[in-house]
């Protein structure tokens, strides 16, 4: 399962990245504002519940064994790039949230392999992807 933000700026870039990883036509894809943030925050509660229920449903219906959580910079659910002092702070917040989200999911679903990816949206709109350890 891939959990990513609904931001339209990521559409074709995510598609290309999933194809590069060889999983494009072999995974459930869930898009929700904030992506991993919905796991670590219960505000709004309905987003948190939707995300968590999609993980359960993906496992039940399709035997999902891996979850890829993909956040991105300049995310509106975080207040956009201007919500941070600089890019270092922004990247650190996303990575911390994704790692916390991975821990929450791993506690509930120890059978899942979890991968984290941060999509960097440059000022010119170019998108690049970084695996987060």
XYZ file of N, CA and C in Angstrom:
399
model
N 0.845 -1.170 0.000
C 0.000 0.000 0.000
C 0.889 1.231 0.000
N 0.495 2.229 -0.759
C 1.184 3.510 -0.788
C 0.253 4.568 -0.209
N 0.752 5.288 0.784
C 0.016 6.393 1.388
C 0.752 7.669 1.021
N 0.102 8.532 0.253
C 0.726 9.792 -0.130
C -0.292 10.914 -0.038
N 0.204 12.133 -0.148
C -0.650 13.305 -0.066
C -1.461 13.454 -1.351
N -2.574 14.129 -1.232
C -3.462 14.314 -2.378
C -3.000 15.414 -3.319
N -1.933 16.122 -2.997
C -1.467 17.280 -3.752
C -1.280 16.952 -5.237
N -1.998 17.679 -6.086
C -1.977 17.426 -7.526
C -0.592 17.612 -8.140
N 0.272 18.378 -7.505
C 1.612 18.604 -8.051
C 2.449 17.341 -8.065
N 2.019 16.332 -7.327
C 2.787 15.093 -7.211
C 2.328 13.997 -8.173
N 1.193 14.181 -8.811
C 0.559 13.119 -9.600
C 1.473 12.309 -10.490
N 1.996 12.904 -11.532
C 2.812 12.145 -12.485
C 4.144 11.741 -11.871
N 4.695 12.555 -10.975
C 5.968 12.208 -10.345
C 5.819 10.954 -9.482
N 4.726 10.863 -8.732
C 4.497 9.661 -7.919
C 4.295 8.453 -8.822
N 3.512 8.637 -9.850
C 3.294 7.524 -10.792
C 4.631 7.017 -11.338
N 5.484 7.926 -11.748
C 6.797 7.537 -12.280
C 7.654 6.865 -11.214
N 7.603 7.374 -9.988
C 8.390 6.784 -8.903
C 7.900 5.379 -8.564
N 6.599 5.179 -8.534
C 6.063 3.843 -8.254
C 6.406 2.880 -9.380
N 6.389 3.373 -10.597
C 6.794 2.544 -11.734
C 8.276 2.188 -11.627
N 9.107 3.155 -11.258
C 10.540 2.903 -11.095
C 10.790 1.847 -10.020
N 9.968 1.864 -8.985
C 10.100 0.886 -7.900
C 9.463 -0.460 -8.244
N 8.771 -0.531 -9.392
C 8.154 -1.778 -9.821
C 6.893 -2.144 -9.075
N 6.202 -1.151 -8.523
C 5.004 -1.453 -7.738
C 3.751 -0.735 -8.243
N 3.854 -0.011 -9.332
C 2.739 0.819 -9.790
C 1.432 0.044 -9.919
N 1.455 -1.082 -10.554
C 0.222 -1.843 -10.764
C 0.079 -2.997 -9.783
N 0.769 -2.889 -8.643
C 0.754 -3.973 -7.672
C 0.592 -3.454 -6.243
N -0.141 -2.350 -6.089
C -0.332 -1.812 -4.743
C -1.617 -0.998 -4.673
N -2.170 -0.949 -3.477
C -3.273 -0.031 -3.219
C -2.656 1.341 -3.011
N -3.305 2.373 -3.531
C -2.800 3.735 -3.406
C -3.858 4.578 -2.707
N -3.455 5.179 -1.594
C -4.354 6.020 -0.811
C -3.766 7.422 -0.773
N -4.553 8.398 -1.198
C -4.132 9.793 -1.169
C -5.002 10.548 -0.173
N -4.358 11.162 0.810
C -5.060 11.951 1.808
C -4.145 13.105 2.222
N -4.718 14.250 2.435
C -3.929 15.424 2.782
C -3.048 15.154 3.997
N -1.754 15.410 3.839
C -0.822 15.223 4.938
C -0.167 13.863 4.994
N -0.705 12.885 4.316
C -0.154 11.519 4.277
C 0.192 11.024 5.676
N 1.474 10.857 5.992
C 1.893 10.311 7.281
C 1.446 11.119 8.477
N 1.207 12.400 8.273
C 0.730 13.252 9.368
C -0.597 12.741 9.908
N -1.412 12.128 9.060
C -2.718 11.635 9.506
C -2.586 10.481 10.489
N -1.442 9.808 10.477
C -1.221 8.702 11.412
C -0.781 9.234 12.770
N 0.067 10.254 12.785
C 0.608 10.754 14.047
C -0.295 11.774 14.722
N -1.261 12.302 14.007
C -2.151 13.305 14.566
C -3.598 12.835 14.455
N -4.351 13.070 15.488
C -5.767 12.708 15.423
C -6.625 13.911 15.034
N -5.982 14.948 14.539
C -6.706 16.144 14.080
C -6.552 16.308 12.584
N -7.551 16.255 11.789
C -8.897 15.873 12.209
C -9.006 14.359 12.411
N -9.786 13.994 13.370
C -9.926 12.590 13.746
C -10.397 11.728 12.583
N -11.277 12.262 11.748
C -11.802 11.471 10.630
C -10.697 11.098 9.640
N -9.690 11.962 9.463
C -8.581 11.652 8.551
C -7.736 10.524 9.134
N -7.479 10.621 10.440
C -6.706 9.577 11.121
C -7.416 8.230 10.991
N -8.700 8.235 11.300
C -9.474 6.990 11.231
C -9.518 6.439 9.812
N -9.672 7.311 8.830
C -9.711 6.867 7.433
C -8.392 6.218 7.041
N -7.299 6.844 7.399
C -5.989 6.292 7.051
C -5.784 4.926 7.697
N -6.053 4.840 8.985
C -5.841 3.580 9.689
C -6.766 2.488 9.167
N -7.990 2.829 8.822
C -8.914 1.820 8.308
C -8.504 1.361 6.906
N -7.905 2.248 6.120
C -7.432 1.837 4.800
C -6.278 0.839 4.910
N -5.439 0.995 5.901
C -4.357 0.027 6.110
C -4.950 -1.334 6.423
N -5.900 -1.366 7.332
C -6.551 -2.631 7.703
C -7.252 -3.247 6.489
N -7.978 -2.422 5.743
C -8.714 -2.929 4.587
C -7.782 -3.443 3.494
N -6.692 -2.749 3.252
C -5.737 -3.191 2.245
C -5.151 -4.553 2.619
N -4.831 -4.718 3.890
C -4.317 -6.018 4.350
C -5.367 -7.106 4.174
N -6.594 -6.799 4.552
C -7.681 -7.791 4.505
C -8.018 -8.192 3.072
N -8.166 -7.206 2.205
C -8.599 -7.500 0.836
C -7.488 -7.991 -0.080
N -6.280 -7.483 0.135
C -5.215 -7.758 -0.833
C -3.966 -8.374 -0.234
N -4.026 -8.720 1.047
C -2.871 -9.368 1.670
C -1.643 -8.472 1.708
N -1.841 -7.188 1.853
C -0.746 -6.224 1.833
C 0.312 -6.578 2.866
N 1.561 -6.533 2.429
C 2.700 -6.848 3.291
C 3.621 -5.651 3.492
N 3.438 -4.601 2.665
C 4.324 -3.437 2.741
C 3.508 -2.165 2.677
N 3.926 -1.196 3.488
C 3.333 0.129 3.473
C 4.428 1.129 3.155
N 4.207 1.934 2.143
C 5.115 3.009 1.795
C 4.422 4.316 2.179
N 5.007 5.025 3.136
C 4.473 6.321 3.564
C 5.280 7.395 2.862
N 4.589 8.263 2.136
C 5.262 9.283 1.335
C 4.735 10.673 1.695
N 5.542 11.419 2.415
C 5.241 12.827 2.672
C 5.914 13.673 1.609
N 5.598 14.970 1.600
C 6.275 15.864 0.657
C 6.453 17.242 1.259
N 7.446 17.937 0.765
C 7.707 19.290 1.224
C 6.668 20.235 0.625
N 6.566 21.406 1.224
C 5.593 22.422 0.829
C 4.164 21.872 0.880
N 3.899 21.075 1.909
C 2.595 20.416 2.081
C 1.622 21.350 2.796
N 0.472 21.554 2.202
C -0.541 22.433 2.775
C -1.055 21.960 4.120
N -1.080 20.656 4.355
C -1.549 20.129 5.636
C -0.617 20.520 6.784
N 0.610 20.871 6.437
C 1.592 21.339 7.423
C 1.663 22.865 7.461
N 0.913 23.520 6.601
C 0.969 24.970 6.515
C 1.872 25.469 5.399
N 2.317 24.550 4.552
C 3.187 24.919 3.440
C 4.610 25.192 3.893
N 5.440 25.502 2.946
C 6.855 25.747 3.224
C 7.044 26.916 4.195
N 6.167 27.914 4.117
C 6.312 29.106 4.954
C 6.077 28.829 6.441
N 5.563 27.658 6.785
C 5.335 27.302 8.182
C 6.632 26.937 8.900
N 7.715 26.825 8.144
C 9.000 26.410 8.701
C 10.028 27.517 8.539
N 11.000 27.536 9.438
C 12.056 28.535 9.365
C 12.928 28.387 8.134
N 13.178 27.121 7.744
C 13.984 26.844 6.561
C 13.736 25.402 6.119
N 14.395 25.026 5.044
C 14.171 23.676 4.497
C 14.698 22.582 5.419
N 15.746 22.872 6.143
C 16.282 21.882 7.083
C 15.230 21.558 8.140
N 14.607 22.572 8.687
C 13.548 22.379 9.684
C 12.357 21.634 9.075
N 11.986 22.014 7.865
C 10.863 21.368 7.180
C 11.138 19.883 6.959
N 12.307 19.569 6.424
C 12.670 18.171 6.181
C 12.696 17.382 7.480
N 13.261 17.981 8.529
C 13.339 17.298 9.817
C 11.953 16.977 10.362
N 11.004 17.906 10.226
C 9.641 17.662 10.718
C 8.984 16.508 9.965
N 9.105 16.519 8.642
C 8.513 15.436 7.851
C 9.126 14.089 8.209
N 10.441 14.056 8.305
C 11.111 12.791 8.626
C 10.732 12.302 10.017
N 10.661 13.209 10.975
C 10.268 12.820 12.329
C 8.842 12.281 12.350
N 7.937 12.955 11.657
C 6.551 12.494 11.607
C 6.431 11.139 10.919
N 7.162 10.952 9.830
C 7.081 9.665 9.128
C 7.641 8.536 9.991
N 8.726 8.793 10.705
C 9.298 7.767 11.584
C 8.337 7.442 12.727
N 7.710 8.470 13.267
C 6.716 8.238 14.323
C 5.527 7.456 13.772
N 5.079 7.815 12.576
C 3.975 7.097 11.934
C 4.346 5.632 11.722
N 5.566 5.389 11.275
C 6.020 4.007 11.062
C 5.973 3.222 12.365
N 6.370 3.847 13.462
C 6.324 3.177 14.755
C 4.911 2.847 15.191
N 4.000 3.780 14.975
C 2.594 3.552 15.333
C 2.020 2.394 14.525
N 2.267 2.408 13.224
C 1.748 1.339 12.365
C 2.408 0.005 12.717
N 3.710 0.014 12.949
C 4.423 -1.230 13.285
C 3.893 -1.841 14.574
N 3.543 -1.014 15.547
C 2.978 -1.536 16.792
C 1.642 -2.224 16.556
N 0.839 -1.663 15.649
C -0.480 -2.234 15.356
C -0.426 -3.356 14.331
N 0.565 -3.289 13.447
C 0.680 -4.253 12.340
C 2.129 -4.700 12.201
N 2.603 -5.508 13.145
C 4.012 -5.908 13.111
C 4.380 -6.745 11.884
N 3.388 -7.227 11.170
C 3.630 -8.033 9.978
C 3.928 -7.175 8.743
N 3.749 -5.868 8.831
C 3.989 -4.992 7.689
C 5.444 -4.526 7.638
N 5.992 -4.510 6.448
C 7.258 -3.822 6.194
C 6.891 -2.381 5.869
N 7.595 -1.439 6.465
C 7.254 -0.033 6.270
C 8.448 0.698 5.674
N 8.201 1.413 4.598
C 9.218 2.234 3.957
C 8.753 3.680 3.978
N 9.711 4.578 4.097
C 9.417 6.009 4.176
C 10.098 6.741 3.037
N 9.363 7.643 2.410
C 9.896 8.422 1.294
C 9.462 9.879 1.464
N 10.415 10.780 1.281
C 10.101 12.201 1.303
C 10.257 12.749 -0.108
N 9.161 13.275 -0.642
C 9.186 13.901 -1.966
C 9.525 15.378 -1.777
N 10.565 15.806 -2.445
C 11.000 17.199 -2.377
C 10.396 17.943 -3.565
N 9.588 18.955 -3.275
C 9.062 19.800 -4.342
C 9.891 21.079 -4.359
N 10.649 21.265 -5.417
C 11.468 22.466 -5.563
C 10.594 23.650 -5.956
N 11.145 24.844 -5.809
C 10.409 26.057 -6.159
C 9.980 26.078 -7.619
N 10.736 25.393 -8.481
C 10.393 25.348 -9.905
C 9.407 24.229 -10.223
N 8.942 23.487 -9.189
C 7.968 22.425 -9.378
C 8.568 21.048 -9.597
N 9.876 20.968 -9.751
C 10.529 19.671 -9.936
C 10.381 18.853 -8.657
N 10.104 17.564 -8.835
C 9.913 16.668 -7.694
C 11.001 15.601 -7.708
N 11.631 15.401 -6.571
C 12.599 14.316 -6.417
C 12.245 13.544 -5.151
N 12.713 12.310 -5.065
C 12.316 11.424 -3.973
C 13.536 10.970 -3.182
N 13.369 10.952 -1.871
C 14.442 10.559 -0.965
C 13.929 9.472 -0.034
N 14.601 8.315 -0.025
C 14.262 7.284 0.945
C 14.725 7.761 2.314
N 13.881 7.557 3.309
C 14.190 7.991 4.676
C 14.410 6.749 5.521
N 15.559 6.698 6.164
C 15.892 5.524 6.996
C 15.456 5.752 8.427
